[in-house]
CSV table of C-alpha atoms in Angstrom, one decimal:
chain,number,residue,atom,x,y,z
A,889,MET,CA,-23.1,-16.4,5.0
A,890,ASN,CA,-19.5,-16.9,6.2
A,891,ILE,CA,-16.9,-14.2,5.4
A,892,ARG,CA,-13.9,-16.1,3.9
A,893,CYS,CA,-10.7,-14.4,4.9
A,894,ILE,CA,-6.9,-14.7,4.8
A,895,ALA,CA,-4.3,-13.0,7.0
A,896,VAL,CA,-1.0,-11.8,5.5
A,897,ASP,CA,1.9,-10.9,7.7
A,898,ASP,CA,5.6,-11.7,7.8
A,899,GLU,CA,5.6,-11.9,11.7
A,900,PRO,CA,4.5,-15.3,13.0
A,901,LEU,CA,3.2,-13.7,16.3
A,902,ALA,CA,1.0,-11.3,14.4
A,903,LEU,CA,-0.5,-14.2,12.4
A,904,ASP,CA,-1.1,-16.1,15.6
A,905,ILE,CA,-3.0,-13.2,17.1
A,906,LEU,CA,-5.1,-12.7,14.1
A,907,GLU,CA,-5.8,-16.5,13.9
A,908,SER,CA,-6.9,-16.4,17.5
A,909,TYR,CA,-9.2,-13.4,17.0
A,910,ILE,CA,-10.7,-14.8,13.8
A,911,GLY,CA,-11.4,-18.1,15.6
A,912,LYS,CA,-13.6,-16.3,18.1
A,913,LEU,CA,-16.0,-15.1,15.5
A,914,PRO,CA,-18.2,-17.9,14.0
A,915,TYR,CA,-19.0,-16.0,10.9
A,916,LEU,CA,-15.3,-15.6,9.9
A,917,GLU,CA,-13.8,-18.5,8.0
A,918,LEU,CA,-10.0,-18.4,8.0
A,919,VAL,CA,-8.9,-20.0,4.7
A,920,LYS,CA,-5.2,-19.5,5.2
A,921,THR,CA,-2.5,-17.5,6.9
A,922,CYS,CA,0.3,-16.2,4.6
A,923,SER,CA,3.7,-14.9,5.4
A,924,SER,CA,4.2,-12.9,2.2
A,925,ALA,CA,2.3,-11.1,-0.5
A,926,THR,CA,3.4,-13.6,-3.1
A,927,GLU,CA,1.9,-16.5,-1.0
A,928,ALA,CA,-1.3,-14.5,-0.6
A,929,MET,CA,-1.4,-14.0,-4.4
A,930,GLN,CA,-1.5,-17.7,-5.0
A,931,VAL,CA,-4.3,-18.2,-2.5
A,932,LEU,CA,-6.4,-15.4,-4.1
A,933,GLN,CA,-5.9,-17.0,-7.5
A,934,GLN,CA,-7.2,-20.4,-6.1
A,935,GLU,CA,-9.8,-19.4,-3.6
A,936,GLN,CA,-12.8,-17.1,-3.2
A,937,ILE,CA,-11.7,-14.6,-0.5
A,938,ASP,CA,-14.0,-11.9,0.8
A,939,LEU,CA,-11.7,-10.2,3.3
A,940,MET,CA,-7.9,-9.9,3.7
A,941,PHE,CA,-6.1,-8.8,6.9
A,942,LEU,CA,-3.0,-7.3,5.3
A,943,ASP,CA,0.3,-6.0,6.9
A,944,ILE,CA,1.9,-3.1,5.2
A,945,GLU,CA,5.6,-3.3,6.1
A,946,MET,CA,6.7,-6.6,4.6
A,947,PRO,CA,10.0,-7.6,2.8
A,948,GLU,CA,10.1,-8.0,-1.0
A,949,LEU,CA,6.6,-6.6,-1.6
A,950,THR,CA,4.8,-4.3,0.8
A,951,GLY,CA,1.0,-4.5,1.4
A,952,ILE,CA,0.5,-1.2,-0.6
A,953,GLN,CA,2.6,-2.5,-3.5
A,954,PHE,CA,0.6,-5.8,-3.4
A,955,LEU,CA,-2.7,-4.0,-3.7
A,956,ASN,CA,-1.4,-1.8,-6.6
A,957,ILE,CA,-0.8,-4.9,-8.7
A,958,LEU,CA,-3.8,-6.9,-7.5
A,959,LYS,CA,-6.9,-7.2,-9.6
A,960,ASN,CA,-10.4,-7.9,-8.2
A,961,GLN,CA,-9.1,-7.3,-4.6
A,962,PRO,CA,-11.2,-8.5,-1.7
A,963,LEU,CA,-12.1,-6.2,1.2
A,964,VAL,CA,-9.0,-5.2,3.1
A,965,ILE,CA,-8.2,-4.4,6.7
A,966,PHE,CA,-4.7,-3.1,7.1
A,967,THR,CA,-2.7,-4.3,10.2
A,968,THR,CA,0.6,-2.5,10.9
A,969,ALA,CA,2.7,-1.0,13.6
A,970,TYR,CA,3.3,2.2,11.7
A,971,PRO,CA,0.6,4.9,12.0
A,972,GLU,CA,2.2,7.0,9.2
A,973,TYR,CA,0.7,4.6,6.6
A,974,ALA,CA,-2.9,5.3,7.6
A,975,MET,CA,-3.7,7.9,5.0
A,976,GLU,CA,-2.2,5.8,2.2
A,977,GLY,CA,-4.1,2.8,3.4
A,978,PHE,CA,-7.4,4.6,3.3
A,979,ASN,CA,-6.6,5.9,-0.2
A,980,HIS,CA,-6.8,2.2,-1.2
A,981,ASP,CA,-10.4,2.0,0.1
A,982,ALA,CA,-9.4,-0.1,3.0
A,983,VAL,CA,-12.3,-1.1,5.4
A,984,ASP,CA,-10.1,-0.2,8.4
A,985,TYR,CA,-6.6,0.4,9.7
A,986,LEU,CA,-5.5,-1.5,12.8
A,987,LEU,CA,-2.4,-0.6,14.8
A,988,LYS,CA,-0.4,-3.3,16.5
A,989,PRO,CA,-0.7,-4.6,19.1
A,990,ILE,CA,-4.3,-5.0,18.1
A,991,PRO,CA,-6.9,-5.1,21.0
A,992,PHE,CA,-9.8,-7.6,20.4
A,993,ASP,CA,-12.5,-4.9,20.7
A,994,ARG,CA,-10.8,-2.8,18.0
A,995,PHE,CA,-10.5,-5.9,15.8
A,996,LEU,CA,-14.2,-6.6,16.3
A,997,LYS,CA,-15.1,-3.0,15.3
A,998,ALA,CA,-13.1,-3.4,12.0
A,999,VAL,CA,-14.8,-6.7,11.2
A,1000,THR,CA,-18.2,-5.1,11.8
A,1001,LYS,CA,-17.3,-2.5,9.2
A,1002,ALA,CA,-16.4,-5.3,6.8
A,1003,GLN,CA,-19.8,-6.9,7.6
A,1004,GLU,CA,-21.5,-3.7,6.6
A,1005,ARG,CA,-19.6,-3.6,3.3
A,1006,MET,CA,-20.6,-7.3,2.7
A,1007,GLN,CA,-24.2,-6.3,3.5
A,1008,GLN,CA,-24.1,-3.8,0.7
A,1009,ARG,CA,-22.9,-6.4,-1.7
A,1010,HIS,CA,-25.2,-9.2,-0.5
A,1011,PRO,CA,-28.0,-7.5,1.6
A,1012,LYS,CA,-30.1,-10.5,2.6
A,1013,GLN,CA,-27.3,-13.0,3.3
A,1014,ALA,CA,-25.1,-10.5,5.2
A,1015,GLU,CA,-28.0,-9.3,7.3
A,1016,GLN,CA,-28.8,-12.8,8.3
A,1017,THR,CA,-25.1,-13.4,9.3
A,1018,ILE,CA,-25.1,-10.3,11.6
A,1019,VAL,CA,-28.3,-11.2,13.3
A,1020,THR,CA,-27.4,-14.8,13.8
A,1021,HIS,CA,-23.9,-14.4,15.2
A,1022,THR,CA,-23.7,-11.1,17.0
A,1023,ALA,CA,-24.8,-12.6,20.3
A,1024,ALA,CA,-22.4,-15.5,19.9
A,1025,VAL,CA,-19.2,-13.4,20.3
A,1026,PRO,CA,-17.4,-14.6,23.4
A,1027,GLU,CA,-15.8,-12.3,25.9
A,1028,GLN,CA,-12.1,-11.7,25.4
A,1029,GLU,CA,-10.0,-13.8,27.8
A,1030,PHE,CA,-6.6,-12.2,27.3
A,1031,MET,CA,-4.7,-9.1,26.0
A,1032,PHE,CA,-1.3,-8.3,24.5
A,1033,VAL,CA,1.0,-5.7,26.0
A,1034,LYS,CA,4.4,-4.4,25.0
A,1035,ALA,CA,7.1,-4.9,27.6
A,1036,ASP,CA,10.9,-5.6,27.4
A,1037,TYR,CA,11.0,-4.9,23.7
A,1038,LYS,CA,8.4,-7.7,22.9
A,1039,THR,CA,4.7,-8.2,22.9
A,1040,ILE,CA,3.5,-10.4,25.7
A,1041,ARG,CA,0.2,-12.2,26.1
A,1042,VAL,CA,-1.4,-11.7,29.5
A,1043,ASP,CA,-4.4,-14.0,30.4
A,1044,PHE,CA,-7.0,-12.1,32.5
A,1045,LYS,CA,-7.4,-15.0,34.8
A,1046,ASP,CA,-3.7,-14.7,35.9
A,1047,ILE,CA,-3.9,-11.0,36.9
A,1048,LEU,CA,-4.0,-10.2,40.6
A,1049,TRP,CA,-3.9,-6.4,40.5
A,1050,ILE,CA,-2.6,-3.6,38.3
A,1051,GLU,CA,-0.7,-0.6,39.8
A,1052,GLY,CA,-0.3,2.8,38.0
A,1053,LEU,CA,3.1,4.5,38.2
A,1054,LYS,CA,3.2,7.8,36.3
A,1055,ASP,CA,3.1,6.8,32.6
A,1056,TYR,CA,3.5,3.1,33.3
A,1057,VAL,CA,1.4,0.4,34.8
A,1058,ILE,CA,2.6,-2.7,36.6
A,1059,ILE,CA,0.6,-5.8,35.9
A,1060,GLN,CA,1.0,-8.2,38.8
A,1061,THR,CA,0.2,-11.8,37.9
A,1062,LYS,CA,0.5,-14.9,40.0
A,1063,ASP,CA,3.9,-15.7,38.4
A,1064,GLN,CA,5.4,-12.4,37.2
A,1065,LYS,CA,5.4,-8.6,37.3
A,1066,ILE,CA,5.0,-6.9,33.9
A,1067,ILE,CA,5.8,-3.2,33.4
A,1068,THR,CA,4.3,-1.6,30.3
A,1069,LEU,CA,4.0,2.0,29.0
A,1070,LEU,CA,0.3,2.6,29.3
A,1071,SER,CA,-2.1,4.9,31.3
A,1072,MET,CA,-4.6,3.5,33.8
A,1073,ASN,CA,-7.5,4.8,31.6
A,1074,LYS,CA,-6.1,2.9,28.6
A,1075,MET,CA,-5.6,-0.2,30.7
A,1076,MET,CA,-9.2,-0.1,31.8
A,1077,GLU,CA,-10.3,0.0,28.2
A,1078,LYS,CA,-8.5,-3.3,27.6
A,1079,LEU,CA,-10.0,-5.1,30.6
A,1080,PRO,CA,-13.4,-6.7,30.8
A,1081,ASP,CA,-15.7,-4.8,33.2
A,1082,SER,CA,-17.1,-8.1,34.5
A,1083,LYS,CA,-13.7,-9.1,35.9
A,1084,PHE,CA,-11.9,-5.9,36.9
A,1085,LEU,CA,-12.6,-2.7,38.8
A,1086,ARG,CA,-10.7,0.4,39.5
A,1087,VAL,CA,-10.7,1.0,43.2
A,1088,HIS,CA,-8.0,3.8,43.5
A,1089,ARG,CA,-6.4,6.2,41.1
A,1090,SER,CA,-3.3,3.9,41.2
A,1091,PHE,CA,-5.0,0.5,41.5
A,1092,ILE,CA,-7.2,-1.8,39.5
A,1093,VAL,CA,-8.1,-5.2,41.1
A,1094,SER,CA,-9.2,-8.5,39.7
A,1095,LEU,CA,-12.6,-9.0,41.4
A,1096,GLN,CA,-12.1,-12.8,41.4
A,1097,LYS,CA,-8.9,-12.5,43.3
A,1098,ILE,CA,-10.2,-10.5,46.3
A,1099,ASP,CA,-9.6,-12.4,49.5
A,1100,SER,CA,-11.1,-9.9,52.0
A,1101,ILE,CA,-12.2,-6.3,52.5
A,1102,GLU,CA,-11.1,-4.5,55.6
A,1103,LYS,CA,-12.5,-1.0,56.1
A,1104,SER,CA,-11.0,1.0,53.3
A,1105,ARG,CA,-8.6,-1.7,52.1
A,1106,ILE,CA,-8.7,-4.8,49.9
A,1107,ARG,CA,-6.5,-7.7,50.6
A,1108,ILE,CA,-5.3,-10.0,47.8
A,1109,GLY,CA,-2.9,-12.5,49.2
A,1110,ASN,CA,-0.4,-10.5,51.2
A,1111,LYS,CA,-1.1,-7.3,49.3
A,1112,GLU,CA,-3.2,-4.5,50.9
A,1113,ILE,CA,-4.7,-2.2,48.3
A,1114,PRO,CA,-6.4,1.1,49.3
A,1115,ILE,CA,-9.9,2.0,48.3
A,1116,GLY,CA,-9.9,5.7,47.1
A,1117,GLU,CA,-12.8,8.0,48.1
A,1118,VAL,CA,-13.6,8.7,44.5
A,1119,TYR,CA,-14.1,5.0,43.8
A,1120,LYS,CA,-15.5,3.8,47.1
A,1121,ASP,CA,-19.2,4.2,46.3
A,1122,HIS,CA,-18.9,2.3,43.1
A,1123,PHE,CA,-16.9,-0.5,44.7
A,1124,LEU,CA,-19.4,-0.8,47.6
A,1125,LYS,CA,-22.2,-1.0,45.1
A,1126,TRP,CA,-20.5,-3.9,43.4
A,1127,VAL,CA,-20.0,-5.6,46.8
A,1128,GLU,CA,-23.7,-5.2,47.7
A,1129,GLU,CA,-24.8,-6.5,44.3
A,1130,ASN,CA,-22.6,-9.6,44.8
A,1131,ASN,CA,-24.0,-10.3,48.3
A,1132,ILE,CA,-20.5,-10.2,49.8
A,1133,MET,CA,-21.6,-8.1,52.9
């Protein structure tokens, strides 16, 4: 059983992100992306929609106002940059409330909640969907970070290393240096464990980009990165498991 969904947002980039995420999950069928509540209304009148990703702060008609006039509404996952709307969103029996920029793992968690709601409505069909497709979810290949008053896509394959600097992190890619307001712990939550490892309180390295290991230092290109004592055993264990030494 596919979950037929629409995404409603007046920001083209936000719709692109949702479309990308939805495309990664084989049990989600994106029927249409809509740039306004009125456009979404037309789709809901013409199509059977199970789930709606809905922005709250939109011109003309907000997401909350839209739900207030909507009859027979589908399941709703709110997507917004404003946390102050959370309580009002949940008062409308929303499945979940996602804050932009939306990490893929948080998106997946919200969709799983929607699956559970669907299972309550159609127990046999929804259970089959969950069992069939859970293993098919691919690993995320990129993330979005806020920098220079915009949201930037960063492909994991392009990252060389990440350096912590007080409340900021510097993401060094092969082509650019991106500075974003984020802690090292939060950054590690965004990165796949299979590709990145924290080797120092101030450094995270791309495991695929390591050129050499020299005593307590890692070399990536011309950059020497220290290996902290706290992280040394874990790093050496990874080295041993990958038959590097």
